Amino acid sequence: MTTFDITNSKQSEEDKALQEALKASGAIPEHIAVIMDGNGRWAQQKGGLRILGHRNGVASVRDITESCAQLGVKHLTLYAFSTENWGRPEEEVNGLMKLLVATLESEAETLRRNNIRLVTIGQCDRFPADIQKKLDEVKALTADNTHMELCLALSYSGRWDITQAVQHIAQKVAEGTVLPHEIDDDMISEHLATAGKPDPDLVIRTSGEFRVSNFLLWQLAYSEFFVSATFWPDFRRDELYNAIESFQQRDRRFGKLSKRHTKSIPSSVIRTLMS
Ligand code: FPP
């Protein structure tokens, strides 16, 4: 199994030039989150079992992680196993678990060498003990790394995340350390599994589906979306570059007026429009 490397000597001159052009043409998103979808349909098209799609999806995980690190993305979050995925046939769930362990084993040293920190969000305590142990080992091995954070959402769902945050805040209210009127956006963000991370700037979903699927529900409030028709096992860096290029052309207003408009419209007119 080949590994990824930020200083990969195998990186083509053409790819280097594409990355430089992308960096020059606009801001690189600080946080990219990916809903990796279409593994099952990819396998079905090849006449194979669903696990074949998941196995081939690992090559995409590697390519996207490597190219994000090379581009200077600081946070990459991958939706690798949702709370709902526990409801899949036992054979598929077990296959995914084995694949996770095998990938952690084969890629741990590469993550360490490339200064990438592995973290997780989700109910990892629902995983078998050997998987938790492997995750803890790789997290510890890479804990001091600073170039990029690779966050795997494992046994994760947005509703679970919000629920556990509400439970923790309610506990503090019951103990009298937080007053109800003190609860605000920032406090809720600080109690989510993603506490301390910036919200995703760009969310990519593969396989042509236009759904959020219980991903980072709170955190996606102002994220830009890019949907690719490609199934995840075929998704490679050329499509990542398309997604970033599209992101660079978006006019992010965060519910306000764009700079383009605020420059030309007198403030009195803006006040009238907003009233
Ligand atoms: C969704 O496709 C994908 C998953 C539920 C699992 C994603 C896992 C991997 C890419 C491999 C392992 C990842 C790591 C980080 C080691 P789907 O099965 O829902 O596809 P379908 O919609 O075509 O059925």
CSV table of C-alpha atoms and ligand atoms in Angstrom, one decimal:
chain,number,residue,atom,x,y,z
A,1,MET,CA,0.0,0.0,0.0
A,2,THR,CA,1.5,3.3,-1.0
A,3,THR,CA,1.6,6.2,1.5
A,4,PHE,CA,1.1,9.9,1.1
A,5,ASP,CA,3.7,12.5,1.7
A,6,ILE,CA,3.5,16.3,1.6
A,7,THR,CA,7.0,16.4,0.1
A,8,ASN,CA,6.1,13.5,-2.2
A,9,SER,CA,8.8,13.2,-4.8
A,10,LYS,CA,6.2,11.5,-7.0
A,11,GLN,CA,4.2,14.7,-7.2
A,12,SER,CA,4.1,15.7,-10.9
A,13,GLU,CA,5.3,19.2,-12.0
A,14,GLU,CA,1.9,19.7,-13.5
A,15,ASP,CA,0.2,19.0,-10.1
A,16,LYS,CA,2.6,21.4,-8.3
A,17,ALA,CA,1.7,24.0,-10.9
A,18,LEU,CA,-2.0,23.4,-10.4
A,19,GLN,CA,-1.7,23.8,-6.7
A,20,GLU,CA,0.3,27.0,-7.0
A,21,ALA,CA,-2.3,28.4,-9.4
A,22,LEU,CA,-5.1,27.6,-6.9
A,23,LYS,CA,-3.2,29.2,-4.1
A,24,ALA,CA,-2.7,32.3,-6.2
A,25,SER,CA,-6.3,32.6,-7.4
A,26,GLY,CA,-7.9,33.0,-4.0
A,27,ALA,CA,-8.1,31.8,-0.4
A,28,ILE,CA,-7.6,28.1,0.4
A,29,PRO,CA,-10.4,27.0,2.7
A,30,GLU,CA,-9.1,26.7,6.3
A,31,HIS,CA,-11.5,23.8,7.0
A,32,ILE,CA,-12.9,21.3,4.4
A,33,ALA,CA,-15.4,18.7,5.5
A,34,VAL,CA,-16.3,15.8,3.3
A,35,ILE,CA,-19.3,13.5,3.1
A,36,MET,CA,-17.7,10.5,1.4
A,37,ASP,CA,-20.6,8.9,-0.4
A,38,GLY,CA,-21.2,6.3,-3.2
A,39,ASN,CA,-18.9,3.5,-2.1
A,40,GLY,CA,-21.7,0.9,-2.3
A,41,ARG,CA,-22.9,2.1,-5.7
A,42,TRP,CA,-19.4,2.1,-7.0
A,43,ALA,CA,-19.0,-1.5,-5.9
A,44,GLN,CA,-22.4,-2.5,-7.4
A,45,GLN,CA,-21.3,-1.0,-10.7
A,46,LYS,CA,-18.2,-3.3,-10.7
A,47,GLY,CA,-20.4,-6.3,-9.7
A,48,GLY,CA,-18.6,-6.5,-6.3
A,49,LEU,CA,-19.6,-6.5,-2.7
A,50,ARG,CA,-20.1,-3.1,-0.9
A,51,ILE,CA,-16.9,-3.6,1.0
A,52,LEU,CA,-15.0,-3.4,-2.3
A,53,GLY,CA,-16.2,0.2,-2.6
A,54,HIS,CA,-15.1,1.0,1.0
A,55,ARG,CA,-11.7,-0.5,0.3
A,56,ASN,CA,-11.2,1.5,-2.8
A,57,GLY,CA,-12.4,4.6,-0.9
A,58,VAL,CA,-9.2,4.5,1.2
A,59,ALA,CA,-7.2,5.5,-1.9
A,60,SER,CA,-9.4,8.6,-2.2
A,61,VAL,CA,-8.9,9.3,1.5
A,62,ARG,CA,-5.2,9.2,1.0
A,63,ASP,CA,-5.2,11.4,-2.1
A,64,ILE,CA,-7.5,14.0,-0.6
A,65,THR,CA,-5.5,14.1,2.7
A,66,GLU,CA,-2.2,14.5,0.9
A,67,SER,CA,-3.4,17.2,-1.5
A,68,CYS,CA,-5.2,19.2,1.3
A,69,ALA,CA,-2.0,19.1,3.3
A,70,GLN,CA,0.0,20.2,0.3
A,71,LEU,CA,-2.4,23.1,-0.3
A,72,GLY,CA,-2.2,24.3,3.3
A,73,VAL,CA,-5.7,23.3,4.4
A,74,LYS,CA,-5.6,23.4,8.2
A,75,HIS,CA,-8.5,21.1,9.0
A,76,LEU,CA,-9.9,18.2,7.0
A,77,THR,CA,-12.9,16.4,8.5
A,78,LEU,CA,-14.1,13.1,6.9
A,79,TYR,CA,-17.5,11.6,7.6
A,80,ALA,CA,-16.2,8.0,7.9
A,81,PHE,CA,-19.0,6.3,9.9
A,82,SER,CA,-22.3,7.8,10.9
A,83,THR,CA,-24.4,6.9,13.9
A,84,GLU,CA,-26.9,5.6,11.4
A,85,ASN,CA,-24.3,3.3,9.8
A,86,TRP,CA,-24.6,1.0,12.9
A,87,GLY,CA,-27.9,-0.1,11.3
A,88,ARG,CA,-26.1,-1.6,8.2
A,89,PRO,CA,-25.7,-5.4,7.9
A,90,GLU,CA,-23.2,-6.8,10.5
A,91,GLU,CA,-20.9,-8.0,7.7
A,92,GLU,CA,-20.5,-4.5,6.3
A,93,VAL,CA,-20.0,-2.9,9.7
A,94,ASN,CA,-17.4,-5.5,10.6
A,95,GLY,CA,-15.7,-5.0,7.2
A,96,LEU,CA,-15.6,-1.2,7.8
A,97,MET,CA,-14.1,-1.7,11.3
A,98,LYS,CA,-11.3,-4.0,9.9
A,99,LEU,CA,-10.6,-1.5,7.1
A,100,LEU,CA,-10.3,1.3,9.7
A,101,VAL,CA,-7.8,-0.6,11.7
A,102,ALA,CA,-5.8,-1.7,8.6
A,103,THR,CA,-5.7,1.9,7.4
A,104,LEU,CA,-4.7,3.3,10.8
A,105,GLU,CA,-1.9,0.8,10.9
A,106,SER,CA,-0.6,1.4,7.4
A,107,GLU,CA,-0.9,5.2,7.5
A,108,ALA,CA,0.1,6.1,11.1
A,109,GLU,CA,3.8,6.6,10.4
A,110,THR,CA,3.0,8.7,7.3
A,111,LEU,CA,0.7,10.9,9.3
A,112,ARG,CA,3.5,11.3,11.9
A,113,ARG,CA,6.2,12.1,9.3
A,114,ASN,CA,4.0,14.6,7.6
A,115,ASN,CA,3.1,16.5,10.7
A,116,ILE,CA,-0.6,15.7,10.5
A,117,ARG,CA,-2.6,15.3,13.7
A,118,LEU,CA,-5.3,12.6,13.8
A,119,VAL,CA,-8.3,13.4,15.9
A,120,THR,CA,-11.9,11.9,16.0
A,121,ILE,CA,-15.3,13.2,16.8
A,122,GLY,CA,-18.2,10.9,17.7
A,123,GLN,CA,-19.1,8.1,20.1
A,124,CYS,CA,-15.9,6.1,19.7
A,125,ASP,CA,-16.6,4.3,22.9
A,126,ARG,CA,-19.2,2.3,20.9
A,127,PHE,CA,-16.4,0.7,19.0
A,128,PRO,CA,-14.8,-2.6,20.0
A,129,ALA,CA,-11.9,-2.2,22.4
A,130,ASP,CA,-9.2,-3.1,19.9
A,131,ILE,CA,-10.3,-0.3,17.5
A,132,GLN,CA,-10.5,2.2,20.3
A,133,LYS,CA,-6.9,1.2,21.3
A,134,LYS,CA,-5.6,1.6,17.8
A,135,LEU,CA,-7.3,5.0,17.4
A,136,ASP,CA,-5.8,6.1,20.8
A,137,GLU,CA,-2.3,4.9,19.7
A,138,VAL,CA,-2.4,6.9,16.4
A,139,LYS,CA,-3.9,10.0,18.1
A,140,ALA,CA,-1.1,9.8,20.7
A,141,LEU,CA,1.6,9.3,18.1
A,142,THR,CA,0.4,12.4,16.2
A,143,ALA,CA,-0.8,14.6,19.0
A,144,ASP,CA,1.9,17.2,18.7
A,145,ASN,CA,1.7,17.6,15.0
A,146,THR,CA,0.8,21.0,13.7
A,147,HIS,CA,0.7,21.1,9.9
A,148,MET,CA,-2.9,19.9,9.5
A,149,GLU,CA,-5.6,18.2,11.6
A,150,LEU,CA,-7.3,15.2,10.1
A,151,CYS,CA,-10.5,14.6,11.9
A,152,LEU,CA,-12.4,11.4,11.4
A,153,ALA,CA,-16.1,11.6,12.3
A,154,LEU,CA,-16.7,8.1,13.6
A,155,SER,CA,-20.1,7.0,15.1
A,156,TYR,CA,-21.0,10.6,14.6
A,157,SER,CA,-24.2,12.4,13.9
A,158,GLY,CA,-25.0,16.1,14.1
A,159,ARG,CA,-28.1,15.5,16.3
A,160,TRP,CA,-26.1,13.4,18.7
A,161,ASP,CA,-23.5,16.2,18.9
A,162,ILE,CA,-26.1,18.9,19.7
A,163,THR,CA,-27.9,16.6,22.2
A,164,GLN,CA,-24.7,15.9,24.1
A,165,ALA,CA,-23.8,19.6,24.1
A,166,VAL,CA,-27.3,20.4,25.5
A,167,GLN,CA,-27.0,17.8,28.2
A,168,HIS,CA,-23.6,19.2,29.3
A,169,ILE,CA,-24.9,22.7,29.4
A,170,ALA,CA,-28.1,21.6,31.2
A,171,GLN,CA,-25.9,19.9,33.8
A,172,LYS,CA,-24.1,23.2,34.4
A,173,VAL,CA,-27.4,25.0,34.7
A,174,ALA,CA,-28.6,22.5,37.3
A,175,GLU,CA,-25.3,22.9,39.2
A,176,GLY,CA,-25.8,26.7,39.1
A,177,THR,CA,-22.5,27.4,37.3
A,178,VAL,CA,-24.3,28.6,34.1
A,179,LEU,CA,-27.4,30.8,34.1
A,180,PRO,CA,-29.9,30.2,31.2
A,181,HIS,CA,-29.5,33.7,29.8
A,182,GLU,CA,-25.7,33.1,29.5
A,183,ILE,CA,-26.3,30.3,26.9
A,184,ASP,CA,-25.3,31.7,23.5
A,185,ASP,CA,-23.9,30.6,20.2
A,186,ASP,CA,-20.3,30.5,21.5
A,187,MET,CA,-21.2,28.5,24.5
A,188,ILE,CA,-23.0,25.9,22.4
A,189,SER,CA,-20.1,25.7,19.9
A,190,GLU,CA,-17.7,25.2,22.9
A,191,HIS,CA,-19.7,22.2,24.0
A,192,LEU,CA,-19.8,20.4,20.6
A,193,ALA,CA,-17.4,17.6,19.7
A,194,THR,CA,-15.7,20.2,17.4
A,195,ALA,CA,-15.0,22.7,20.2
A,196,GLY,CA,-11.9,24.8,19.3
A,197,LYS,CA,-12.1,24.0,15.6
A,198,PRO,CA,-13.3,26.6,13.0
A,199,ASP,CA,-16.6,25.8,11.3
A,200,PRO,CA,-16.1,24.2,7.9
A,201,ASP,CA,-15.7,26.7,5.1
A,202,LEU,CA,-16.4,24.2,2.4
A,203,VAL,CA,-18.4,20.9,2.5
A,204,ILE,CA,-17.9,18.5,-0.3
A,205,ARG,CA,-20.4,15.7,-0.9
A,206,THR,CA,-19.7,13.0,-3.5
A,207,SER,CA,-22.1,10.8,-5.5
A,208,GLY,CA,-24.5,13.5,-6.6
A,209,GLU,CA,-26.7,13.5,-3.4
A,210,PHE,CA,-27.9,16.9,-2.1
A,211,ARG,CA,-28.3,16.0,1.5
A,212,VAL,CA,-26.6,16.9,4.8
A,213,SER,CA,-27.2,13.4,6.2
A,214,ASN,CA,-27.0,14.4,9.9
A,215,PHE,CA,-23.4,15.7,9.5
A,216,LEU,CA,-22.1,18.8,11.4
A,217,LEU,CA,-25.6,20.3,11.6
A,218,TRP,CA,-24.7,23.3,13.9
A,219,GLN,CA,-21.3,23.8,12.3
A,220,LEU,CA,-22.5,24.0,8.7
A,221,ALA,CA,-24.6,27.1,9.2
A,222,TYR,CA,-22.5,29.2,6.8
A,223,SER,CA,-20.5,26.6,4.9
A,224,GLU,CA,-20.3,26.6,1.2
A,225,PHE,CA,-21.5,23.4,-0.5
A,226,PHE,CA,-20.0,21.5,-3.5
A,227,VAL,CA,-21.7,18.4,-4.8
A,228,SER,CA,-19.7,16.1,-7.1
A,229,ALA,CA,-21.5,13.4,-9.1
A,230,THR,CA,-18.4,11.2,-8.8
A,231,PHE,CA,-18.6,8.2,-6.4
A,232,TRP,CA,-16.1,8.5,-3.5
A,233,PRO,CA,-13.7,5.7,-4.7
A,234,ASP,CA,-13.2,7.7,-7.9
A,235,PHE,CA,-12.9,11.1,-6.3
A,236,ARG,CA,-9.4,12.5,-6.6
A,237,ARG,CA,-7.5,15.7,-6.2
A,238,ASP,CA,-8.5,17.1,-9.7
A,239,GLU,CA,-12.1,17.3,-8.4
A,240,LEU,CA,-10.9,18.7,-5.0
A,241,TYR,CA,-9.3,21.5,-7.0
A,242,ASN,CA,-12.6,22.1,-8.9
A,243,ALA,CA,-14.4,22.4,-5.5
A,244,ILE,CA,-11.9,24.9,-4.2
A,245,GLU,CA,-12.0,26.9,-7.4
A,246,SER,CA,-15.8,27.0,-7.1
A,247,PHE,CA,-15.4,28.0,-3.4
A,248,GLN,CA,-13.1,30.9,-4.4
A,249,GLN,CA,-15.8,32.3,-6.6
A,250,ARG,CA,-18.5,32.3,-4.0
A,251,ASP,CA,-19.6,35.6,-2.4
A,252,ARG,CA,-19.7,34.6,1.3
A,253,ARG,CA,-22.1,37.0,3.1
A,254,PHE,CA,-22.8,35.3,6.4
A,255,GLY,CA,-26.3,36.7,6.2
A,256,LYS,CA,-25.0,40.2,5.6
A,257,LEU,CA,-24.5,42.2,2.4
A,258,SER,CA,-21.5,41.5,0.3
A,259,LYS,CA,-18.5,43.9,0.3
A,260,ARG,CA,-19.4,44.6,-3.3
A,261,HIS,CA,-22.8,45.9,-2.3
A,262,THR,CA,-21.8,47.7,0.9
A,263,LYS,CA,-19.1,49.6,-1.0
A,264,SER,CA,-21.6,51.1,-3.5
A,265,ILE,CA,-24.8,51.5,-1.4
A,266,PRO,CA,-24.9,54.4,1.0
A,267,SER,CA,-25.4,53.3,4.6
A,268,SER,CA,-28.8,55.1,4.8
A,269,VAL,CA,-30.1,52.9,2.0
A,270,ILE,CA,-28.8,49.8,3.7
A,271,ARG,CA,-30.5,50.8,6.9
A,272,THR,CA,-33.8,51.2,5.0
A,273,LEU,CA,-33.4,47.9,3.3
A,274,MET,CA,-32.6,46.1,6.6
A,275,SER,CA,-35.5,47.7,8.5
B,1,FPP,C1,-20.6,6.0,2.2
B,1,FPP,O1,-20.8,5.3,1.1
B,1,FPP,C2,-19.3,5.7,2.9
B,1,FPP,C3,-19.2,5.1,4.1
B,1,FPP,C4,-20.4,4.8,5.0
B,1,FPP,C5,-17.9,4.8,4.7
B,1,FPP,C6,-16.7,5.6,4.3
B,1,FPP,C7,-15.5,4.8,4.5
B,1,FPP,C8,-14.4,4.8,3.7
B,1,FPP,C9,-14.2,5.7,2.6
B,1,FPP,C10,-13.3,3.9,4.0
B,1,FPP,C11,-12.6,4.0,5.3
B,1,FPP,C12,-12.3,5.3,5.7
B,1,FPP,C13,-11.2,5.6,6.5
B,1,FPP,C14,-11.1,7.0,7.1
B,1,FPP,C15,-10.2,4.6,6.9
B,1,FPP,P1,-22.1,4.3,1.0
B,1,FPP,O2,-21.7,3.0,1.5
B,1,FPP,O3,-23.2,5.0,1.7
B,1,FPP,O4,-22.4,4.3,-0.5
B,1,FPP,P2,-23.8,4.2,-1.3
B,1,FPP,O5,-24.5,5.4,-0.9
B,1,FPP,O6,-23.5,4.1,-2.7
B,1,FPP,O7,-24.5,3.0,-0.7
